[in-house]
Tab-separated table of C-alpha atoms and ligand atoms in Angstrom:
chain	number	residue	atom	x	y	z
A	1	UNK	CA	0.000	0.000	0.000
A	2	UNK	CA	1.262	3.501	-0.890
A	3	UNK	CA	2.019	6.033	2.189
A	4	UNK	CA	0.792	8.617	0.290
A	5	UNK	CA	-1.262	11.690	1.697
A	6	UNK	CA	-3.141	14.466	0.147
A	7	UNK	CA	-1.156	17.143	1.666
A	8	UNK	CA	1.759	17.037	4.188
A	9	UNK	CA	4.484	19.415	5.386
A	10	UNK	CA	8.217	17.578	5.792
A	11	UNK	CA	11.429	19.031	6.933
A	12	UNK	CA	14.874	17.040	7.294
A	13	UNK	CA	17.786	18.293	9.264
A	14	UNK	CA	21.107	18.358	7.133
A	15	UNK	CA	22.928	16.017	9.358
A	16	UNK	CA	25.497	13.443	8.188
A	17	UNK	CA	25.360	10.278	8.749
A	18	UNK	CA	28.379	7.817	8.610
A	19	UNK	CA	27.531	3.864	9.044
A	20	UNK	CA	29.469	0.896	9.212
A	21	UNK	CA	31.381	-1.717	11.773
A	22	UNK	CA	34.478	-0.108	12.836
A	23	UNK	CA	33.377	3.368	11.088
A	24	UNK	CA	34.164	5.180	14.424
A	25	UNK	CA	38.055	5.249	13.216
A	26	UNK	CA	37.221	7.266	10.892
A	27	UNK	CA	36.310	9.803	13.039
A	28	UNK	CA	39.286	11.696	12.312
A	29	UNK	CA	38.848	11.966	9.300
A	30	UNK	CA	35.396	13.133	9.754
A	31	UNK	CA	36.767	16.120	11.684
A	32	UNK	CA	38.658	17.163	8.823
A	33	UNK	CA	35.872	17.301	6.807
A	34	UNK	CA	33.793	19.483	8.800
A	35	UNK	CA	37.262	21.378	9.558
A	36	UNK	CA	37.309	20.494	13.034
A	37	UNK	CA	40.751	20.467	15.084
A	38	UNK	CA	39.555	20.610	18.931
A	39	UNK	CA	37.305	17.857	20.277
A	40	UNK	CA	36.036	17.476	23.543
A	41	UNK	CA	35.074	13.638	23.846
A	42	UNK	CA	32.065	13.059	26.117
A	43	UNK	CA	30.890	9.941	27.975
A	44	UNK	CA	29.266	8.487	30.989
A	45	UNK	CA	32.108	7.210	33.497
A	46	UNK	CA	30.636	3.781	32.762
A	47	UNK	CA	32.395	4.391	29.291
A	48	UNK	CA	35.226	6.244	30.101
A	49	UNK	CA	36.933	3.495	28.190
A	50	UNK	CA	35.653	3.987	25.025
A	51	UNK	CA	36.288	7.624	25.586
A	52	UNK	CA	39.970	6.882	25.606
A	53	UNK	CA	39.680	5.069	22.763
A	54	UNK	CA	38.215	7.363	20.673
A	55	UNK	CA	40.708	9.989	22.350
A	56	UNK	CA	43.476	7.890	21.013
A	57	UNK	CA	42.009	7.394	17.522
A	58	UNK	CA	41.785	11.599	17.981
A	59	UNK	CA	45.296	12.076	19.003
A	60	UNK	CA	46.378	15.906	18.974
A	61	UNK	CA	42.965	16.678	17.192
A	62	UNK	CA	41.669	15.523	21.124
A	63	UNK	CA	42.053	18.279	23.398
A	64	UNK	CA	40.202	17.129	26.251
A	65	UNK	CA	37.866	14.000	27.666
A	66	UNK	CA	34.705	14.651	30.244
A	67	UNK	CA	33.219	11.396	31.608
A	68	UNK	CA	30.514	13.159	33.898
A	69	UNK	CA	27.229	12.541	31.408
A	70	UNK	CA	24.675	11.201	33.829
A	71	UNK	CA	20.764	10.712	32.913
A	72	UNK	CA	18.635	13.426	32.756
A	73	UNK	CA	21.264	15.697	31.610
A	74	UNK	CA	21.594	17.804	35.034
A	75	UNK	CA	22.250	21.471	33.846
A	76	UNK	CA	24.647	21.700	36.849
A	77	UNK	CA	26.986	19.205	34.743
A	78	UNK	CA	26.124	20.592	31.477
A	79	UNK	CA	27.458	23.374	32.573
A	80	UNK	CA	30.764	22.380	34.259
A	81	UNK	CA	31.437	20.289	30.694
A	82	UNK	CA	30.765	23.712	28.817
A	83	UNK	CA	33.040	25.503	30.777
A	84	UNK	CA	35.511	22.833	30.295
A	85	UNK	CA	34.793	23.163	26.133
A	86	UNK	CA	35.207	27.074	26.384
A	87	UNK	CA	38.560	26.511	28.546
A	88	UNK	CA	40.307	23.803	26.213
A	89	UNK	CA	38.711	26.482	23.212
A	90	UNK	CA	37.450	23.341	21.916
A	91	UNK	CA	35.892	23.281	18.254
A	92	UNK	CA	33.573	20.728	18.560
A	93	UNK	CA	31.921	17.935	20.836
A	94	UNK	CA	32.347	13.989	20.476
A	95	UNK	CA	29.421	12.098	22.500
A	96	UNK	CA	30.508	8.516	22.517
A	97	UNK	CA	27.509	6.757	24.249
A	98	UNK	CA	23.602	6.420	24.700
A	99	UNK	CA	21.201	9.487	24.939
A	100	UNK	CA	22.651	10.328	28.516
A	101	UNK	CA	26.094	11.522	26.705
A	102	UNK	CA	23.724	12.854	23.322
A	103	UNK	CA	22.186	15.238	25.800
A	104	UNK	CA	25.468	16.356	27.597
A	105	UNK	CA	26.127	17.338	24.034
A	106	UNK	CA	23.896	18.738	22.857
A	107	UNK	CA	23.280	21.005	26.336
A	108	UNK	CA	27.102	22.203	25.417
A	109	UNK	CA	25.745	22.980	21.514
A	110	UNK	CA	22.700	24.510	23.347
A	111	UNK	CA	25.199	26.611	25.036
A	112	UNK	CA	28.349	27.684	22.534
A	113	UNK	CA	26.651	26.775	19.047
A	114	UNK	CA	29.561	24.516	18.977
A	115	UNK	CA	28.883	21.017	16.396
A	116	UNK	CA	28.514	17.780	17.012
A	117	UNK	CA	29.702	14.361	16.354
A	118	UNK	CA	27.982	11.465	17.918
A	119	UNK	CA	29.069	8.353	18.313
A	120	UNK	CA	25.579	6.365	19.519
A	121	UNK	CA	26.549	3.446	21.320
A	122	UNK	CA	22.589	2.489	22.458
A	123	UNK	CA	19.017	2.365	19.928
A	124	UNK	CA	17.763	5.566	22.032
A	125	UNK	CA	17.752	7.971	18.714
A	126	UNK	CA	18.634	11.288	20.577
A	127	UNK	CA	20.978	11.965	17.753
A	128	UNK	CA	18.935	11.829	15.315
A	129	UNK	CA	16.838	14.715	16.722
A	130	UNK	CA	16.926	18.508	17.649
A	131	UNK	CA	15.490	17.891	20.674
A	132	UNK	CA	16.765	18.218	24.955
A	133	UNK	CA	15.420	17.253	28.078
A	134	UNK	CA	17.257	18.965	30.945
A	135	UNK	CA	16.511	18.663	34.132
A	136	UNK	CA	17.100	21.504	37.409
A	137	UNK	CA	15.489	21.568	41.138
A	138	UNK	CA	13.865	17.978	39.759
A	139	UNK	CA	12.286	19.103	37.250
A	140	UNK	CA	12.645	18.011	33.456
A	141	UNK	CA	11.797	20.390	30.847
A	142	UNK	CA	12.326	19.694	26.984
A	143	UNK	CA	13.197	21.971	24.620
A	144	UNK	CA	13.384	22.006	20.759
A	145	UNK	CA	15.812	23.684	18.854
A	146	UNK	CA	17.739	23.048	15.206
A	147	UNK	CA	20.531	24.611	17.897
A	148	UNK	CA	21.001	21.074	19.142
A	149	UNK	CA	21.084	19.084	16.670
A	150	UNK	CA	23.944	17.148	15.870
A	151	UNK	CA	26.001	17.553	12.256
A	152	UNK	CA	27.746	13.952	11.825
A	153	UNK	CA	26.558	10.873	13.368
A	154	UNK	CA	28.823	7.357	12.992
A	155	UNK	CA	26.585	4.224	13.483
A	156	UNK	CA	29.112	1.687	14.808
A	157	UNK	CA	27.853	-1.480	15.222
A	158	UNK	CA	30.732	-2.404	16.699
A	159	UNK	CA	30.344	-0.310	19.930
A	160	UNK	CA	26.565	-1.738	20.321
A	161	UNK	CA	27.862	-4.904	20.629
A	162	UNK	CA	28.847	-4.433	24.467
A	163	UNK	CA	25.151	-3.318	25.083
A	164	UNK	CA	24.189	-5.587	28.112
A	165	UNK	CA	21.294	-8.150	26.393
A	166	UNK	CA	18.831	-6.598	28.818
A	167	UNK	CA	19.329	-3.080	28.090
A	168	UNK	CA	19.209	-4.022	24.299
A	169	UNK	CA	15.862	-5.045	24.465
A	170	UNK	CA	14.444	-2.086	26.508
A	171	UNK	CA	16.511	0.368	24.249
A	172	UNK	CA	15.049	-1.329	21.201
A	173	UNK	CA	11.564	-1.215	22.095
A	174	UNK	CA	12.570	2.633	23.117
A	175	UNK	CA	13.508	3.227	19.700
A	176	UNK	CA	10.331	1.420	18.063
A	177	UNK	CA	8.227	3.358	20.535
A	178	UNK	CA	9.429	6.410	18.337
A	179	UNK	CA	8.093	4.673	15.519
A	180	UNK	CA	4.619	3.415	16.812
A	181	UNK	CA	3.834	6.808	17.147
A	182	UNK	CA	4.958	8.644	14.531
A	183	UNK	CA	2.332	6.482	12.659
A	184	UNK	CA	-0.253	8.530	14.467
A	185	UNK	CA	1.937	11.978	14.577
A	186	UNK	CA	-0.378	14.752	12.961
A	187	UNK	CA	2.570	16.287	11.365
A	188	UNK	CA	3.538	13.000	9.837
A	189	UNK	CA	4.341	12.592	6.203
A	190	UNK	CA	4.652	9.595	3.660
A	191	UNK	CA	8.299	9.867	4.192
A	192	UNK	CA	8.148	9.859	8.057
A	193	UNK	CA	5.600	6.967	8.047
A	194	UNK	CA	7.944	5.039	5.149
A	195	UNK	CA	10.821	5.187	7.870
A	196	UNK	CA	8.824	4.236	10.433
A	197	UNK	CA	7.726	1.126	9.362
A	198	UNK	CA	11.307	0.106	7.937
A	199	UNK	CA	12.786	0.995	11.488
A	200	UNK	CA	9.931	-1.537	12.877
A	201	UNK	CA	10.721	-4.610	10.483
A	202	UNK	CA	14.501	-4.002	11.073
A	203	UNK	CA	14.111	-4.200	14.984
A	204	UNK	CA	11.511	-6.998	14.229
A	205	UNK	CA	13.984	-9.071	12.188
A	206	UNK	CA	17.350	-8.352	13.513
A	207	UNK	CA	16.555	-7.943	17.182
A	208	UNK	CA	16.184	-12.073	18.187
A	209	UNK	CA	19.212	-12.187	15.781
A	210	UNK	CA	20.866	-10.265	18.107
A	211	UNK	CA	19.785	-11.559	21.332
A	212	UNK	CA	20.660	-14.911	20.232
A	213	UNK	CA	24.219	-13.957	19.376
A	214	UNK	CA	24.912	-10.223	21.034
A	215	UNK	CA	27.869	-9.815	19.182
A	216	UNK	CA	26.073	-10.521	15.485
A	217	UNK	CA	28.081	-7.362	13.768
A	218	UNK	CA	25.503	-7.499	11.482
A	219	UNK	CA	22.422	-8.163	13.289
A	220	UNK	CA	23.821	-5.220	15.531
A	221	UNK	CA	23.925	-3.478	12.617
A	222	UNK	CA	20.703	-3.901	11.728
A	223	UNK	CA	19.247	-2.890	14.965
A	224	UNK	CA	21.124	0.363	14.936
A	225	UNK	CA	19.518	0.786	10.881
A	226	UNK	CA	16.567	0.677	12.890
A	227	UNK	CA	17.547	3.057	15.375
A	228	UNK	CA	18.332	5.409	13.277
A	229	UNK	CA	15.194	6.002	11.426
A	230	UNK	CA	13.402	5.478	14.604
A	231	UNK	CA	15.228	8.227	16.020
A	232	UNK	CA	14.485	10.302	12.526
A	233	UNK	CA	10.964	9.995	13.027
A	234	UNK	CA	10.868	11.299	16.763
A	235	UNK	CA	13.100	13.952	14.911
A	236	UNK	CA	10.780	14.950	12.133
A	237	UNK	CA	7.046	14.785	14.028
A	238	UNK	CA	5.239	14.846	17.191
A	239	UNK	CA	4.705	12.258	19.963
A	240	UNK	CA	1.519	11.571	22.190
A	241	UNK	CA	-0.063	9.407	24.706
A	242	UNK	CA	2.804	6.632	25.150
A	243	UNK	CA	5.882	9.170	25.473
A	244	UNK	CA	4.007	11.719	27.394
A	245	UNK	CA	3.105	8.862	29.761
A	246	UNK	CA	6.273	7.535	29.853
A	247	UNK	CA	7.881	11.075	30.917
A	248	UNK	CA	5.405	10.991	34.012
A	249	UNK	CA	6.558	8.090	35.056
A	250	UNK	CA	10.153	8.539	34.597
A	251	UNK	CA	9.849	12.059	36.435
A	252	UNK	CA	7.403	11.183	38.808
A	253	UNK	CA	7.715	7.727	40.316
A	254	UNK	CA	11.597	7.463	39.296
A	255	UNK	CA	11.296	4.813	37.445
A	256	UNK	CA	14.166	3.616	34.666
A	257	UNK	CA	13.736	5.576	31.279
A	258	UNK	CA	14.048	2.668	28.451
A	259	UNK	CA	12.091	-0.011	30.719
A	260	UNK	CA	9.024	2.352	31.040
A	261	UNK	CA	9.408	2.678	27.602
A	262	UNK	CA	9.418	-1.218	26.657
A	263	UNK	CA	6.374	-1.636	29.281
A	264	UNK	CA	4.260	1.180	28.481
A	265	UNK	CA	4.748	0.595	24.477
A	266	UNK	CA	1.877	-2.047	23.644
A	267	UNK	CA	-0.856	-0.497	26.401
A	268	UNK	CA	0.079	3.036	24.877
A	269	UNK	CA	-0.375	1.946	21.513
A	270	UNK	CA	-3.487	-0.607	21.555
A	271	UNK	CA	-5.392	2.369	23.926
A	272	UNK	CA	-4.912	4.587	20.672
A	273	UNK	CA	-5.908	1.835	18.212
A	274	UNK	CA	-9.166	1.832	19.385
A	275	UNK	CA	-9.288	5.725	17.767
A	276	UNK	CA	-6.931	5.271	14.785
A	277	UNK	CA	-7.106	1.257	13.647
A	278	UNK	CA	-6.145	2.004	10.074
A	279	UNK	CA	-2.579	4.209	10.813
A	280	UNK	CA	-1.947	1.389	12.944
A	281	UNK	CA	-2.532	-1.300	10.929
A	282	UNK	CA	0.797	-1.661	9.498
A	283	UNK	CA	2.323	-2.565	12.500
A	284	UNK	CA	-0.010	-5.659	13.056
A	285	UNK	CA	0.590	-6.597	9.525
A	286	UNK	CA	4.615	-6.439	9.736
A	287	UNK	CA	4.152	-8.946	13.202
A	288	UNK	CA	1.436	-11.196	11.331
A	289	UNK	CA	-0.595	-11.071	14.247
A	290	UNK	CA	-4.445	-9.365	14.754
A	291	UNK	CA	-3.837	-5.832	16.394
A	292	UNK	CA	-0.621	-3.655	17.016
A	293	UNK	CA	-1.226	-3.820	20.537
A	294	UNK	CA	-1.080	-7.297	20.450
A	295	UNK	CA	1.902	-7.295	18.062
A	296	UNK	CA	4.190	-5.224	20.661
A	297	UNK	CA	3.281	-7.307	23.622
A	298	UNK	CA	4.118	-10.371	22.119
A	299	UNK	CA	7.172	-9.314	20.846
A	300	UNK	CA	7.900	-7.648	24.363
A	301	UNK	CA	7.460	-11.205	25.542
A	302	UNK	CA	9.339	-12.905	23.128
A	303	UNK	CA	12.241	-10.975	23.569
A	304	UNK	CA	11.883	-10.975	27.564
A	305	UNK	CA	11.498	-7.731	27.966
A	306	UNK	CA	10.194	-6.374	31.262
A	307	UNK	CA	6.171	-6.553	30.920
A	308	UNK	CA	5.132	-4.795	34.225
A	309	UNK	CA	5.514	-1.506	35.978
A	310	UNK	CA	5.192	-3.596	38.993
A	311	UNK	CA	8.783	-5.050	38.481
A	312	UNK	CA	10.476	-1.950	37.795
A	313	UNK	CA	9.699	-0.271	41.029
A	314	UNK	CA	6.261	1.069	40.140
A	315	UNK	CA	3.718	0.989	43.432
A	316	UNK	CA	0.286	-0.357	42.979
A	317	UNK	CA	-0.578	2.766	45.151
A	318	UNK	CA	1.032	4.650	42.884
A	319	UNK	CA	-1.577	4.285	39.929
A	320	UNK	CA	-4.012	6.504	40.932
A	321	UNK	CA	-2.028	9.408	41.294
A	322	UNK	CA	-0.291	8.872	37.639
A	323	UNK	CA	-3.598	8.842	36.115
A	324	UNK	CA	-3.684	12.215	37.834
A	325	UNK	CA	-0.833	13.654	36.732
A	326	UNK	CA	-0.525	12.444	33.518
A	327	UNK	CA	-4.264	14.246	32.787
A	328	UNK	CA	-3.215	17.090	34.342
A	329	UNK	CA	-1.772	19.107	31.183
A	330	UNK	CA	-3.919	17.994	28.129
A	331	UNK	CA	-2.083	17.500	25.012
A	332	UNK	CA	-3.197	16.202	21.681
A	333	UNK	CA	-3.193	12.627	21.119
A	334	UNK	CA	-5.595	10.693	18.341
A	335	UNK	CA	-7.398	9.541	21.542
A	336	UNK	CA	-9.158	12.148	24.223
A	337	UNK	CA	-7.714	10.572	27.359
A	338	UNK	CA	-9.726	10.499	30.410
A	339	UNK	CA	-8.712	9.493	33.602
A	340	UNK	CA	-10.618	5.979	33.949
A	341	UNK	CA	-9.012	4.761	30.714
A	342	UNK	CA	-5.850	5.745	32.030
A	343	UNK	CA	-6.238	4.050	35.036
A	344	UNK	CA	-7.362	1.064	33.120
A	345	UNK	CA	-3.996	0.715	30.967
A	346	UNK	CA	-1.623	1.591	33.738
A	347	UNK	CA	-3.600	-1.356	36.026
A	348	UNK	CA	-2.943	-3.245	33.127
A	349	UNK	CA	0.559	-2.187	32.392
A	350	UNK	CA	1.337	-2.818	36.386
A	351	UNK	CA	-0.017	-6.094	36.467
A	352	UNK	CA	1.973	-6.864	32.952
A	353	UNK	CA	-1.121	-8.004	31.614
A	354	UNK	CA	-1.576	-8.118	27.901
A	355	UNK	CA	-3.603	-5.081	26.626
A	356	UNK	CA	-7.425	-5.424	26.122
A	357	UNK	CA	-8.434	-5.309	22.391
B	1	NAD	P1	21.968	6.065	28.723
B	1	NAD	O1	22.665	6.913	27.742
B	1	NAD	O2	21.532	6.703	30.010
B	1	NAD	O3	22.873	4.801	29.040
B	1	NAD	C1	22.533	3.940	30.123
B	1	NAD	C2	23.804	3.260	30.650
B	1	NAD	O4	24.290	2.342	29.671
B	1	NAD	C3	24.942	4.236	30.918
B	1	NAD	O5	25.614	3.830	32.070
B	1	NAD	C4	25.830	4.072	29.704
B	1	NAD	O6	27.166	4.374	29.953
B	1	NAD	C5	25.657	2.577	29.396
B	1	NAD	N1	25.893	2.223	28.000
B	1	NAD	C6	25.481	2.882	26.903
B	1	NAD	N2	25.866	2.230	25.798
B	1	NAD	C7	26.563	1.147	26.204
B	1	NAD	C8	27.215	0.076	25.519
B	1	NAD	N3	27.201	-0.022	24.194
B	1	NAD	N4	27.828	-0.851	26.255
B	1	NAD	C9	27.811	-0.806	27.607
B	1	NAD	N5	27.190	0.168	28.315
B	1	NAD	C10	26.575	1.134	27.615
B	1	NAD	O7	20.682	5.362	28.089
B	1	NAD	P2	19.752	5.715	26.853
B	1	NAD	O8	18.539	4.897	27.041
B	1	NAD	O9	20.499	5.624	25.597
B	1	NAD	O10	19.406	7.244	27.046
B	1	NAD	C11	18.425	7.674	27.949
B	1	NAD	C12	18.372	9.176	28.015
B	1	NAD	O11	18.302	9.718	26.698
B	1	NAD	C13	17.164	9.697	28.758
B	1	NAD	O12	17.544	10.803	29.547
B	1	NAD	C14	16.233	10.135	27.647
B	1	NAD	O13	15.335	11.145	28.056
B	1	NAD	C15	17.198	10.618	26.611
B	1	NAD	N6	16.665	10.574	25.239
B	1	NAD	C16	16.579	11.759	24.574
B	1	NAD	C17	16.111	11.779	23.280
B	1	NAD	C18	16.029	13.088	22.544
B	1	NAD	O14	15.691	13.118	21.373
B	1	NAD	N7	16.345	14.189	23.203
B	1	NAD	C19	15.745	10.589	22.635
B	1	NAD	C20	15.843	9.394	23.344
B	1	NAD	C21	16.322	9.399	24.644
C-alpha cells in the first residue's frame, strides 16, 4: 500500500550520517571534513573506556575528555562540561555513548553553538533529533531547537555490541516506541511513516538475531539501521499518549527511562488503536498477528522484555495518582484521554497483563 497523503508538510535536518562496523576510526577523518581540530570527547564514566579510545584514535585533534554525562542531563553538569569546552577552546563535541552523553552534548551545543559528532553506542535515537530534556530543582523540561542538533553521526555497530542483552531489548523497544507513534503523529508525512515502518521490520527481524548472538556485527547493525530512522521519526514529528506517559513516570515515580518505555509501548499503543485502527494497521501486519497492541506485547514477551511496571519499582498505590498527573496538562493525542481509561492501561501495564483489544 502507498504512504501517500493528500497534503503534508516535511522538513529534514542536514545532518550526516556515517555507518558501518568499525566506522568510528574514521572519526578523524570526519573532523577534517567538517574542519574540526579541537574535540572534547564526552561519555558516561561507565564508558570512560571507550572515551579513551576514541581519544586515542583523535590524538592531537583531542584536546580534552569529560566522563561526567549522567541521565537526565543535570544542567549543573552541562554546565561544568561547557566551561571545560570554552577553557580547552574546543571546536567541537564527540558524545561517545547512549542518549545520557547525546544530551550532555547537545546542552554544550545549546550553550556555545559549537557542532557535534555522535558516536551512539545504544538504539535511544537522541541523535537523530533537535530535541533536549534537561533537568534543574527535579524538574525536566524539553526543549526544541535546530541549535542542538547534531552535524555527523557514525553508526558503529561495533560499539553496540557491548550493550548488556537486557538493556538491548528495553533500548530497542525505546527506539520502536518512536516509531509506533509517529504512525499517528499529525505532522507526519509519507516519508516519516515510510521510515517508520522500515525501522519496525529491522528491529523486528534483527533484534532475536541479536539476542541470540549479542555480538552478530551485522544483526547489531541492523538494529542500529533501525535506530536510526526510529530516532528520525521522533526527529521529524510529534509524539503523544505513550511518550508523554512515559515522561510521568520517569519524572514522577523514578522509574528507569528505556524499561518504562518497553512496558508502556503495547498499552500506549493498543489504547490509541481503538481511535486510529487504520494508521496502525501496518504494525499488526509487519508482526502477522491481529492488532498492534497485540503485536508489541508479544514481541515484548518474546524478547523478555520487562512486561510490568510492577517489576520496575512502580507501586500499585502509585496508579491513581499517575492517572492524575498524567491528565493534568492535556495534550493532543488521536485519543481524548480520560482518567478511567488511564487508570485502566496503567492497572494493566502494572499487572503486565496483555492489553485489552
Ligand atoms: P543512557 O545513555 O543513560 O545509558 C545507560 C547506561 O548504559 C549508561 O551507564 C551508559 O554508559 C551505558 N551504555 C550505553 N551504551 C553502552 C554500551 N554499548 N555498552 C555498555 N554500556 C553502555 O541510556 P539511553 O537509554 O540511551 O538514554 C536515555 C536518556 O536519553 C534519557 O535521559 C532520555 O530522556 C534521553 N533521550 C533523549 C532523546 C532526545 O531526542 N532528546 C531521545 C531518546 C532518549
Amino acid at each position: 500500500m502507498s504512504m501517500f497523503q493528500e497534503e503534508f508538510v516535511t522538513s529534514s535536518a542536514s545532518m550526516r550520517v556515517r555507518f558501518g562496523a568499525g566506522v568510528r576510526r574514521a572519526i578523524g577523518e570526519e573532523m577534517e571534513t567538517q574542519g574540526l581540530s579541537h574535540a572534547l570527547i564526552l561519555a558516561t564514566p561507565q564508558q570512560a573506556g571507550t572515551a579513551q579510545e576514541i581519544a586515542e584514535l583523535l590524538g592531537a585533534r583531542a584536546c580534552g575528555t569529560f566522563t561526567g554525562a549522567v541521565m537526565h542531563t543535570p544542567v549543573s553538569i552541562s554546565e561544568e562540561a561547557t566551561e571545560i569546552a570554552l577553557r580547552l577552546q574546543a571546536d567541537c563535541v564527540v558524545a561517545v555513548g547512549g542518549g545520557s552523553t547525546t544530551g550532555l552534548g547537545k546542552a554544550i551545543a545549546l550553550r556555545t553553538d559549537l557542532p557535534q559528532i555522535v558516536v551512539p553506542t545504544t538504539y535511544a535515537g537522541s541523535e537523530a533529533t533537535p530535541i533536549l530534556g534537561q533537568t534543574e530543582g527535579g524538574r525536566k523540561t524539553t526543549i526544541t531547537t535546530p541549535r542542538v542538533q547534531p552535524e555527523v553521526v557514525l553508526y558503529d555497530a561495533e560499539l553496540v555490541c557491548s550493550l548488556p542483552v537486557g538493556m538491548t531489548v528495553t533500548s530497542a523497544l525505546n527506539a520502536m516506541a518512536h516509531a509506533a507513534e509517529g504512525l499517528y503523529a499529525r505532522n507526519r508525512s509519507p516519508i516519516s511513516t515510510l521510515m517508520a515502518l522500515e525501522g519496525l521490520r529491522a528491529f523486528r527481524d534483527a533484534l532475536p538475531r541479536v539476542l541470540e548472538r549479542p555480538q552478530d556485527l551485522k544483526a547489531r547493525g541492523e538494529t542500529l539501521y533501525g535506530a536510526w530512522l526510529c530516532g528520525t521519526v521522533l526527529g521529524q514529528v510529534g509524539m503523544a499518549l505513550h511518550h508523554k506517559l512515559c515522561h510521568t513516570l520517569g519524572g514522577s515515580f523514578d522509574l528507569p527511562h528505556a524499561d518504562t518505555h518497553a512496558v508502556i509501548l503495547p498499552h500506549a499503543i493498543s489504547f490509541n488503536e481503538a481511535a486510529v485502527p487504520d494508521l496502525l494497521a501496518p504494525i499488526a501486519d509487519i508482526f502477522g498477528v491481529r492488532t498492534a497492541g497485540r503485536a508489541l506485547y508479544d514481541f515484548a514477551v518474546a524478547t523478555k522484555a520487562p512486561i510490568a511496571l510492577r517489576d520496575i519499582g512502580m507501586k500499585e498505590t502509585d496508579i491513581d495518582r499517575a492517572a492524575d498527573i498524567a491528565t493534568q496538562t492535556p495534550y493532543w493525542n488521536p485519543r481524548p484521554i480520560e482518567r478511567e481509561g488511564l487508570q485502566r492501561l496503567l492497572r494493566a501495564a502494572w499487572a503486565g497483563e496483555a492489553p485489552s483489544p
